[in-house]
Amino acid sequence: MPKPTRRTFLKSSAALAAGAAVLRSTPAFAASAAAMTSATPLTQFEYQDVQLLDGPMLEQFRHNHQLFLNLNEDSLLKPFRQLSGLPAPGEDMGGWYSPSPLFDPPKDMTGYIPGHSFGQYLSGLARAYAVTGDKATQAKVQRLVAGFSPTVSKKFYDDYCIPAYTFDKTNCGLIDAHQFAGDPHALAVLNRATDAVLPFLPPKALNREEMLARPHKNISFTWDETYTLPENFYLAYQRGAGDRYRLLARRFLEDDTYFGPLSENKNVLPGQHAYSHVNALCSAMQSYLTDGSRKHLTAARNGFAFVQQQSFATGGWGPNETFQQPDGNGLAESLASTHSSFETPCGAYGHFKITRYLMRVTGDSRYGDSMETVLYNTILGARPIQPDGVSFYYADYNHDAKKVYYEQKWPCCSGTFPQLTADYGISSYLRSAKGINVNLYVPSRITWQQGSARVSLTQHTQYPANGDTSMHLALTHPERFTIALRVPAWAGHQTKVTVNGNAIDTALTPGTWANLDRTWKDGDHIELSLDMPLRLSPIDDRHQNLVALLYGPIALFAIEPVAQTITRNQLLAAQRIGNSSAWEVASGSGKVRMVPYPEINNESYRLYQQT
């Protein structure tokens, strides 16, 4: 949305091991049709198959699960009851979530989208139940569906500024309540909710310019996101909601101004709202997965490649929630002009989804590289949502940056955060026809059926504090299958893998999977040691001397006071401070301390250094 609103890949090179500066990528993922057809497809595990073990991802998941499990149900349902003319007990949640006479966009966003994130909270809880099997969570999901049902009414959308935006989240919550929490009524409620919103939707997906051209009460009525609807419409169809959802999905594919040009490799992203247009790429992927549309697969691949061309070293994108001109200075200038660099929980949620879709369909491991960059440099550094709805929103990459909470309670990022953390497990592993692909190196355990054997793989790791990961297998009996390990594109030449203490003879090529094909038996163990060279990443091709320092997947942030003079060689000569995650650079104006994003608290910091 326009401000104020709700909100690289590095080139593969053998020279990485030398620690040389790395150029930003070209559209590495805009692949030919031949490459797409030759890739091995991957599939998603079930939520209950993966258990996160102690670590920051589990900590985030538990925090979000407990927070939303304990939210007052009358307060969650209150906006729907109010706007549908029903008795509405409970306290207002405030912020964006509760109706307010103060709403005066863009000056005052209080009461912006009543009930907007209810569906996401419902979705996050349904997924959390699928992960944990916690009966109290399932019961809460089913009570919320039952409480929402009598509020379904066209009255809710009278004078409502962005109906598609809120309904899309409601749709997601209801289909997840059905799929993951076994709610027997959710699809019937969805059908009535769809009937209620349809009179308020346009005949097709409209872009922001088309919305602006229509009569509107105020600017917020031009911010709706009809182009994100198809993903959840397709999923509703797949989960048994009825044929009309497939037809609705096709109706709202934004082919004329977005997917059509993207499928022809035309970059139409500049000037567009960043998160919602990355999220829309997931609709293109569902068009391919449901209807077999290769045009939409090509559009999604090309669109994501254009996103990667203008990403920060953290993997984030969209300063001021807006995509930049690829041949302009927008990204570099944003370092001095805004503190709203990346819409963190929303952006990370969309980024995880599109990379997971694309990796499943193409088999390309570099989508996993991109996912882990966003994981370690953005969302794992997000401050936790507070019980009163105070939420983390933007990652700040300004030259004078600080971590701060968003000024409004219950913004959009409070909805995507619990969905994303519930998805951490299904993002960590994927199934192949031959076995399993290990995508993220995180403390976790996955259990699955492989042939006639029941298999469990447990990861023990402190990655990315260092490059070492141990994997231990338990099997009911020996079974032959492939364990594919993602070898990041930045991995140095000293990367190695052993099985039961013996070096493997499989090639370890950065930017691909290392396929370990053997008969596995109970007690086997794999040791992965990733060589994590220091390297430099310029912010874009026109500002080669404005660089970020990276260690493996980790961007290192200079803690104030930053150096006034620093060279590329000095950055690449950085030294680890003991066994900590901090580094030290000896610059011409004194020593500079550099740390990963999750380690930053209240200090001022800087991502890019002028060399």
Tab-separated table of C-alpha atoms in Angstrom, residues 261-561:
chain	number	residue	atom	x	y	z
A	261	PRO	CA	4.056	-9.164	-18.590
A	262	LEU	CA	6.048	-11.161	-16.018
A	263	SER	CA	5.615	-14.329	-18.077
A	264	GLU	CA	7.261	-12.427	-20.955
A	265	ASN	CA	10.132	-11.424	-18.644
A	266	LYS	CA	9.000	-7.790	-18.438
A	267	ASN	CA	9.782	-6.221	-15.071
A	268	VAL	CA	6.580	-4.540	-13.942
A	269	LEU	CA	7.474	-4.515	-10.236
A	270	PRO	CA	8.896	-0.958	-9.883
A	271	GLY	CA	6.453	1.299	-8.068
A	272	GLN	CA	4.280	-1.605	-6.893
A	273	HIS	CA	3.487	-2.361	-3.247
A	274	ALA	CA	6.202	-4.864	-2.340
A	275	TYR	CA	4.740	-7.468	0.032
A	276	SER	CA	1.367	-7.883	-1.652
A	277	HIS	CA	2.971	-8.350	-5.068
A	278	VAL	CA	5.379	-10.990	-3.752
A	279	ASN	CA	2.376	-12.617	-2.089
A	280	ALA	CA	0.566	-12.498	-5.438
A	281	LEU	CA	3.336	-14.633	-6.958
A	282	CYS	CA	2.007	-17.417	-4.714
A	283	SER	CA	-1.300	-17.132	-6.578
A	284	ALA	CA	0.590	-17.707	-9.821
A	285	MET	CA	2.181	-20.809	-8.298
A	286	GLN	CA	-1.220	-22.162	-7.292
A	287	SER	CA	-2.444	-21.576	-10.838
A	288	TYR	CA	0.366	-23.843	-11.989
A	289	LEU	CA	-0.131	-26.445	-9.249
A	290	THR	CA	-3.928	-26.573	-9.690
A	291	ASP	CA	-4.512	-25.764	-13.353
A	292	GLY	CA	-1.116	-26.647	-14.821
A	293	SER	CA	-0.547	-23.130	-16.188
A	294	ARG	CA	3.103	-22.917	-17.227
A	295	LYS	CA	2.556	-19.252	-18.052
A	296	HIS	CA	1.938	-18.567	-14.381
A	297	LEU	CA	4.897	-20.683	-13.278
A	298	THR	CA	7.114	-18.652	-15.606
A	299	ALA	CA	5.596	-15.428	-14.269
A	300	ALA	CA	6.331	-16.472	-10.679
A	301	ARG	CA	9.916	-17.459	-11.470
A	302	ASN	CA	10.606	-14.269	-13.378
A	303	GLY	CA	8.864	-12.118	-10.790
A	304	PHE	CA	10.895	-13.570	-7.951
A	305	ALA	CA	14.102	-13.122	-9.944
A	306	PHE	CA	13.256	-9.423	-10.309
A	307	VAL	CA	12.685	-9.241	-6.543
A	308	GLN	CA	16.119	-10.777	-5.958
A	309	GLN	CA	17.748	-8.204	-8.230
A	310	GLN	CA	16.764	-5.467	-5.789
A	311	SER	CA	17.152	-7.188	-2.456
A	312	PHE	CA	19.280	-6.012	0.429
A	313	ALA	CA	22.088	-8.221	1.710
A	314	THR	CA	19.642	-9.406	4.405
A	315	GLY	CA	17.314	-10.830	1.760
A	316	GLY	CA	14.763	-8.096	2.551
A	317	TRP	CA	13.228	-5.905	-0.141
A	318	GLY	CA	10.828	-3.014	-0.688
A	319	PRO	CA	11.920	0.133	1.179
A	320	ASN	CA	8.795	2.137	2.035
A	321	GLU	CA	6.936	-1.008	0.891
A	322	THR	CA	7.693	-0.117	-2.720
A	323	PHE	CA	9.736	-1.866	-5.414
A	324	GLN	CA	12.454	0.273	-6.967
A	325	GLN	CA	13.543	0.903	-10.540
A	326	PRO	CA	16.282	-1.641	-11.355
A	327	ASP	CA	18.427	0.976	-13.122
A	328	GLY	CA	17.884	3.693	-10.505
A	329	ASN	CA	19.361	4.694	-7.163
A	330	GLY	CA	16.277	3.984	-5.054
A	331	LEU	CA	17.742	1.168	-2.980
A	332	ALA	CA	20.928	3.066	-2.132
A	333	GLU	CA	19.088	6.324	-1.477
A	334	SER	CA	16.699	4.557	0.894
A	335	LEU	CA	19.609	4.084	3.318
A	336	ALA	CA	19.440	7.798	4.062
A	337	SER	CA	15.785	8.590	3.347
A	338	THR	CA	13.717	6.025	5.279
A	339	HIS	CA	13.703	3.762	8.317
A	340	SER	CA	10.966	1.571	6.767
A	341	SER	CA	13.294	-0.727	4.859
A	342	PHE	CA	11.598	-4.144	4.941
A	343	GLU	CA	8.116	-5.137	6.135
A	344	THR	CA	9.583	-7.907	8.249
A	345	PRO	CA	6.977	-10.489	9.409
A	346	CYS	CA	4.750	-9.978	6.354
A	347	GLY	CA	7.672	-9.923	3.952
A	348	ALA	CA	9.283	-12.982	5.525
A	349	TYR	CA	5.961	-14.873	5.399
A	350	GLY	CA	5.514	-14.108	1.707
A	351	HIS	CA	9.182	-14.854	1.019
A	352	PHE	CA	9.048	-18.242	2.744
A	353	LYS	CA	5.895	-19.180	0.828
A	354	ILE	CA	7.147	-18.265	-2.635
A	355	THR	CA	10.568	-19.839	-2.128
A	356	ARG	CA	8.950	-23.010	-0.788
A	357	TYR	CA	6.596	-23.175	-3.780
A	358	LEU	CA	9.386	-22.565	-6.282
A	359	MET	CA	11.763	-25.029	-4.643
A	360	ARG	CA	9.058	-27.689	-4.619
A	361	VAL	CA	8.335	-27.258	-8.316
A	362	THR	CA	11.843	-26.660	-9.660
A	363	GLY	CA	14.033	-28.557	-7.216
A	364	ASP	CA	16.443	-25.586	-7.209
A	365	SER	CA	18.272	-25.457	-3.877
A	366	ARG	CA	19.087	-21.753	-4.230
A	367	TYR	CA	15.534	-20.894	-3.230
A	368	GLY	CA	16.485	-22.444	0.099
A	369	ASP	CA	19.537	-20.174	0.224
A	370	SER	CA	17.221	-17.207	-0.179
A	371	MET	CA	14.852	-18.483	2.501
A	372	GLU	CA	17.621	-18.923	5.072
A	373	THR	CA	19.009	-15.448	4.324
A	374	VAL	CA	15.647	-13.928	5.260
A	375	LEU	CA	15.346	-16.244	8.269
A	376	TYR	CA	18.634	-15.304	9.921
A	377	ASN	CA	18.855	-11.654	8.903
A	378	THR	CA	15.284	-10.434	9.336
A	379	ILE	CA	12.593	-12.441	11.111
A	380	LEU	CA	14.715	-14.097	13.806
A	381	GLY	CA	15.700	-10.571	14.819
A	382	ALA	CA	12.111	-9.340	15.050
A	383	ARG	CA	10.979	-8.251	18.478
A	384	PRO	CA	8.143	-10.404	19.896
A	385	ILE	CA	4.491	-9.346	19.672
A	386	GLN	CA	3.321	-7.967	23.006
A	387	PRO	CA	0.063	-9.154	24.645
A	388	ASP	CA	-1.564	-5.775	23.934
A	389	GLY	CA	-0.814	-6.007	20.203
A	390	VAL	CA	2.310	-3.851	20.055
A	391	SER	CA	4.175	-5.433	17.152
A	392	PHE	CA	7.427	-5.365	15.259
A	393	TYR	CA	6.941	-4.214	11.678
A	394	TYR	CA	9.899	-2.757	9.765
A	395	ALA	CA	13.513	-3.855	9.686
A	396	ASP	CA	15.552	-0.652	9.457
A	397	TYR	CA	18.613	-0.498	7.173
A	398	ASN	CA	19.095	3.244	7.409
A	399	HIS	CA	22.639	4.502	7.989
A	400	ASP	CA	21.363	5.512	11.438
A	401	ALA	CA	19.167	2.519	12.211
A	402	LYS	CA	17.329	1.378	15.353
A	403	LYS	CA	14.964	-1.472	16.215
A	404	VAL	CA	11.583	-0.042	17.165
A	405	TYR	CA	8.014	-1.269	17.531
A	406	TYR	CA	5.257	-0.073	15.187
A	407	GLU	CA	3.136	2.857	16.371
A	408	GLN	CA	-0.245	1.080	15.921
A	409	LYS	CA	-1.385	-2.063	17.733
A	410	TRP	CA	-2.349	-5.204	15.814
A	411	PRO	CA	-0.977	-4.251	12.379
A	412	CYS	CA	-0.776	-6.686	9.464
A	413	CYS	CA	2.524	-8.116	10.723
A	414	SER	CA	0.784	-9.372	13.867
A	415	GLY	CA	-1.155	-11.721	11.579
A	416	THR	CA	1.616	-13.133	9.411
A	417	PHE	CA	4.075	-13.653	12.294
A	418	PRO	CA	2.189	-16.591	13.932
A	419	GLN	CA	1.551	-18.170	10.524
A	420	LEU	CA	5.234	-17.942	9.610
A	421	THR	CA	6.502	-19.416	12.875
A	422	ALA	CA	4.032	-22.307	12.609
A	423	ASP	CA	5.483	-22.953	9.122
A	424	TYR	CA	9.120	-23.171	10.257
A	425	GLY	CA	9.005	-26.969	10.366
A	426	ILE	CA	7.488	-27.534	6.924
A	427	SER	CA	10.052	-25.125	5.478
A	428	SER	CA	12.976	-27.103	6.895
A	429	TYR	CA	12.483	-30.366	4.977
A	430	LEU	CA	10.921	-31.486	1.694
A	431	ARG	CA	10.146	-34.921	0.270
A	432	SER	CA	11.497	-36.198	-3.022
A	433	ALA	CA	10.623	-39.291	-4.996
A	434	LYS	CA	13.877	-40.794	-3.723
A	435	GLY	CA	13.849	-39.660	-0.104
A	436	ILE	CA	14.216	-36.403	1.792
A	437	ASN	CA	15.799	-32.992	1.169
A	438	VAL	CA	17.232	-31.133	4.165
A	439	ASN	CA	16.650	-27.466	3.394
A	440	LEU	CA	17.296	-25.613	6.672
A	441	TYR	CA	19.957	-26.520	9.200
A	442	VAL	CA	18.015	-26.014	12.401
A	443	PRO	CA	17.598	-27.973	15.656
A	444	SER	CA	14.739	-30.285	14.728
A	445	ARG	CA	13.495	-33.825	14.328
A	446	ILE	CA	11.531	-35.181	11.365
A	447	THR	CA	9.800	-38.548	11.309
A	448	TRP	CA	8.364	-40.147	8.184
A	449	GLN	CA	7.610	-43.384	6.374
A	450	GLN	CA	10.276	-44.332	3.816
A	451	GLY	CA	9.329	-47.485	1.962
A	452	SER	CA	8.563	-50.074	4.628
A	453	ALA	CA	10.731	-48.329	7.247
A	454	ARG	CA	9.793	-45.739	9.820
A	455	VAL	CA	12.599	-43.159	9.819
A	456	SER	CA	13.535	-40.330	12.156
A	457	LEU	CA	16.265	-37.771	11.455
A	458	THR	CA	17.405	-35.472	14.254
A	459	GLN	CA	19.520	-32.374	13.674
A	460	HIS	CA	21.823	-30.995	16.352
A	461	THR	CA	23.391	-27.705	15.361
A	462	GLN	CA	24.364	-24.203	16.396
A	463	TYR	CA	24.312	-23.085	12.759
A	464	PRO	CA	24.846	-20.365	11.637
A	465	ALA	CA	27.026	-19.452	14.627
A	466	ASN	CA	29.287	-22.017	12.967
A	467	GLY	CA	28.927	-24.249	9.920
A	468	ASP	CA	28.641	-27.602	11.702
A	469	THR	CA	25.500	-29.752	11.785
A	470	SER	CA	25.105	-33.337	13.046
A	471	MET	CA	22.251	-35.533	11.846
A	472	HIS	CA	21.362	-38.810	13.544
A	473	LEU	CA	19.052	-41.417	12.058
A	474	ALA	CA	16.772	-43.947	13.700
A	475	LEU	CA	15.142	-46.613	11.481
A	476	THR	CA	12.932	-49.593	12.227
A	477	HIS	CA	15.048	-51.526	9.710
A	478	PRO	CA	17.594	-50.703	6.952
A	479	GLU	CA	16.198	-48.914	3.898
A	480	ARG	CA	17.780	-47.426	0.796
A	481	PHE	CA	16.887	-43.811	0.002
A	482	THR	CA	18.493	-40.450	-0.690
A	483	ILE	CA	19.175	-37.726	1.852
A	484	ALA	CA	19.846	-34.516	-0.105
A	485	LEU	CA	21.704	-31.749	1.733
A	486	ARG	CA	21.472	-28.154	0.518
A	487	VAL	CA	24.947	-26.799	-0.236
A	488	PRO	CA	24.570	-22.999	-0.202
A	489	ALA	CA	25.831	-21.032	-3.172
A	490	TRP	CA	28.255	-19.154	-0.895
A	491	ALA	CA	29.827	-22.338	0.542
A	492	GLY	CA	33.640	-22.388	0.419
A	493	HIS	CA	35.863	-25.150	-0.920
A	494	GLN	CA	36.502	-26.619	2.543
A	495	THR	CA	32.868	-27.705	2.894
A	496	LYS	CA	32.723	-31.409	3.726
A	497	VAL	CA	30.286	-34.193	4.600
A	498	THR	CA	30.962	-37.447	6.406
A	499	VAL	CA	28.717	-40.454	7.009
A	500	ASN	CA	29.615	-42.511	10.053
A	501	GLY	CA	32.945	-40.716	10.145
A	502	ASN	CA	33.866	-41.438	6.512
A	503	ALA	CA	34.133	-38.740	3.857
A	504	ILE	CA	31.578	-39.143	1.089
A	505	ASP	CA	32.527	-39.343	-2.572
A	506	THR	CA	29.552	-37.229	-3.671
A	507	ALA	CA	30.453	-33.891	-5.264
A	508	LEU	CA	29.749	-30.861	-3.061
A	509	THR	CA	28.844	-28.148	-5.559
A	510	PRO	CA	27.742	-24.791	-4.123
A	511	GLY	CA	24.195	-23.895	-5.148
A	512	THR	CA	23.036	-27.523	-5.489
A	513	TRP	CA	21.982	-30.515	-3.422
A	514	ALA	CA	24.500	-33.092	-2.198
A	515	ASN	CA	22.665	-36.379	-2.750
A	516	LEU	CA	23.594	-39.122	-0.290
A	517	ASP	CA	22.141	-42.300	-1.816
A	518	ARG	CA	22.741	-45.423	0.269
A	519	THR	CA	21.104	-48.036	2.421
A	520	TRP	CA	20.632	-46.303	5.758
A	521	LYS	CA	20.443	-48.169	9.044
A	522	ASP	CA	19.556	-47.362	12.614
A	523	GLY	CA	22.287	-45.291	14.312
A	524	ASP	CA	23.815	-43.828	11.141
A	525	HIS	CA	25.004	-40.273	11.479
A	526	ILE	CA	25.915	-37.483	9.068
A	527	GLU	CA	28.286	-34.644	9.834
A	528	LEU	CA	28.032	-31.544	7.639
A	529	SER	CA	30.658	-28.825	7.904
A	530	LEU	CA	29.932	-25.768	5.784
A	531	ASP	CA	32.890	-23.526	4.991
A	532	MET	CA	31.573	-20.008	5.688
A	533	PRO	CA	33.818	-17.427	4.020
A	534	LEU	CA	33.617	-13.709	4.686
A	535	ARG	CA	32.456	-11.815	1.624
A	536	LEU	CA	31.164	-8.419	0.565
A	537	SER	CA	27.855	-7.638	-1.103
A	538	PRO	CA	27.388	-4.237	-2.810
A	539	ILE	CA	23.919	-2.767	-2.467
A	540	ASP	CA	23.594	-2.619	-6.250
A	541	ASP	CA	25.707	-2.531	-9.397
A	542	ARG	CA	25.944	1.276	-9.395
A	543	HIS	CA	27.246	1.542	-5.839
A	544	GLN	CA	30.034	-1.002	-5.714
A	545	ASN	CA	31.727	0.758	-2.789
A	546	LEU	CA	28.620	0.619	-0.569
A	547	VAL	CA	28.923	-2.894	0.828
A	548	ALA	CA	27.632	-5.243	3.509
A	549	LEU	CA	29.890	-7.807	5.173
A	550	LEU	CA	28.557	-11.362	5.296
A	551	TYR	CA	29.698	-14.510	7.083
A	552	GLY	CA	28.077	-17.495	5.413
A	553	PRO	CA	24.362	-16.577	5.338
A	554	ILE	CA	24.746	-13.902	8.041
A	555	ALA	CA	24.862	-10.170	7.345
A	556	LEU	CA	26.978	-8.400	9.954
A	557	PHE	CA	25.795	-5.015	11.250
A	558	ALA	CA	28.223	-2.383	12.501
A	559	ILE	CA	27.287	-1.179	15.990
A	560	GLU	CA	27.663	2.558	16.581
A	561	PRO	CA	29.937	4.347	16.519
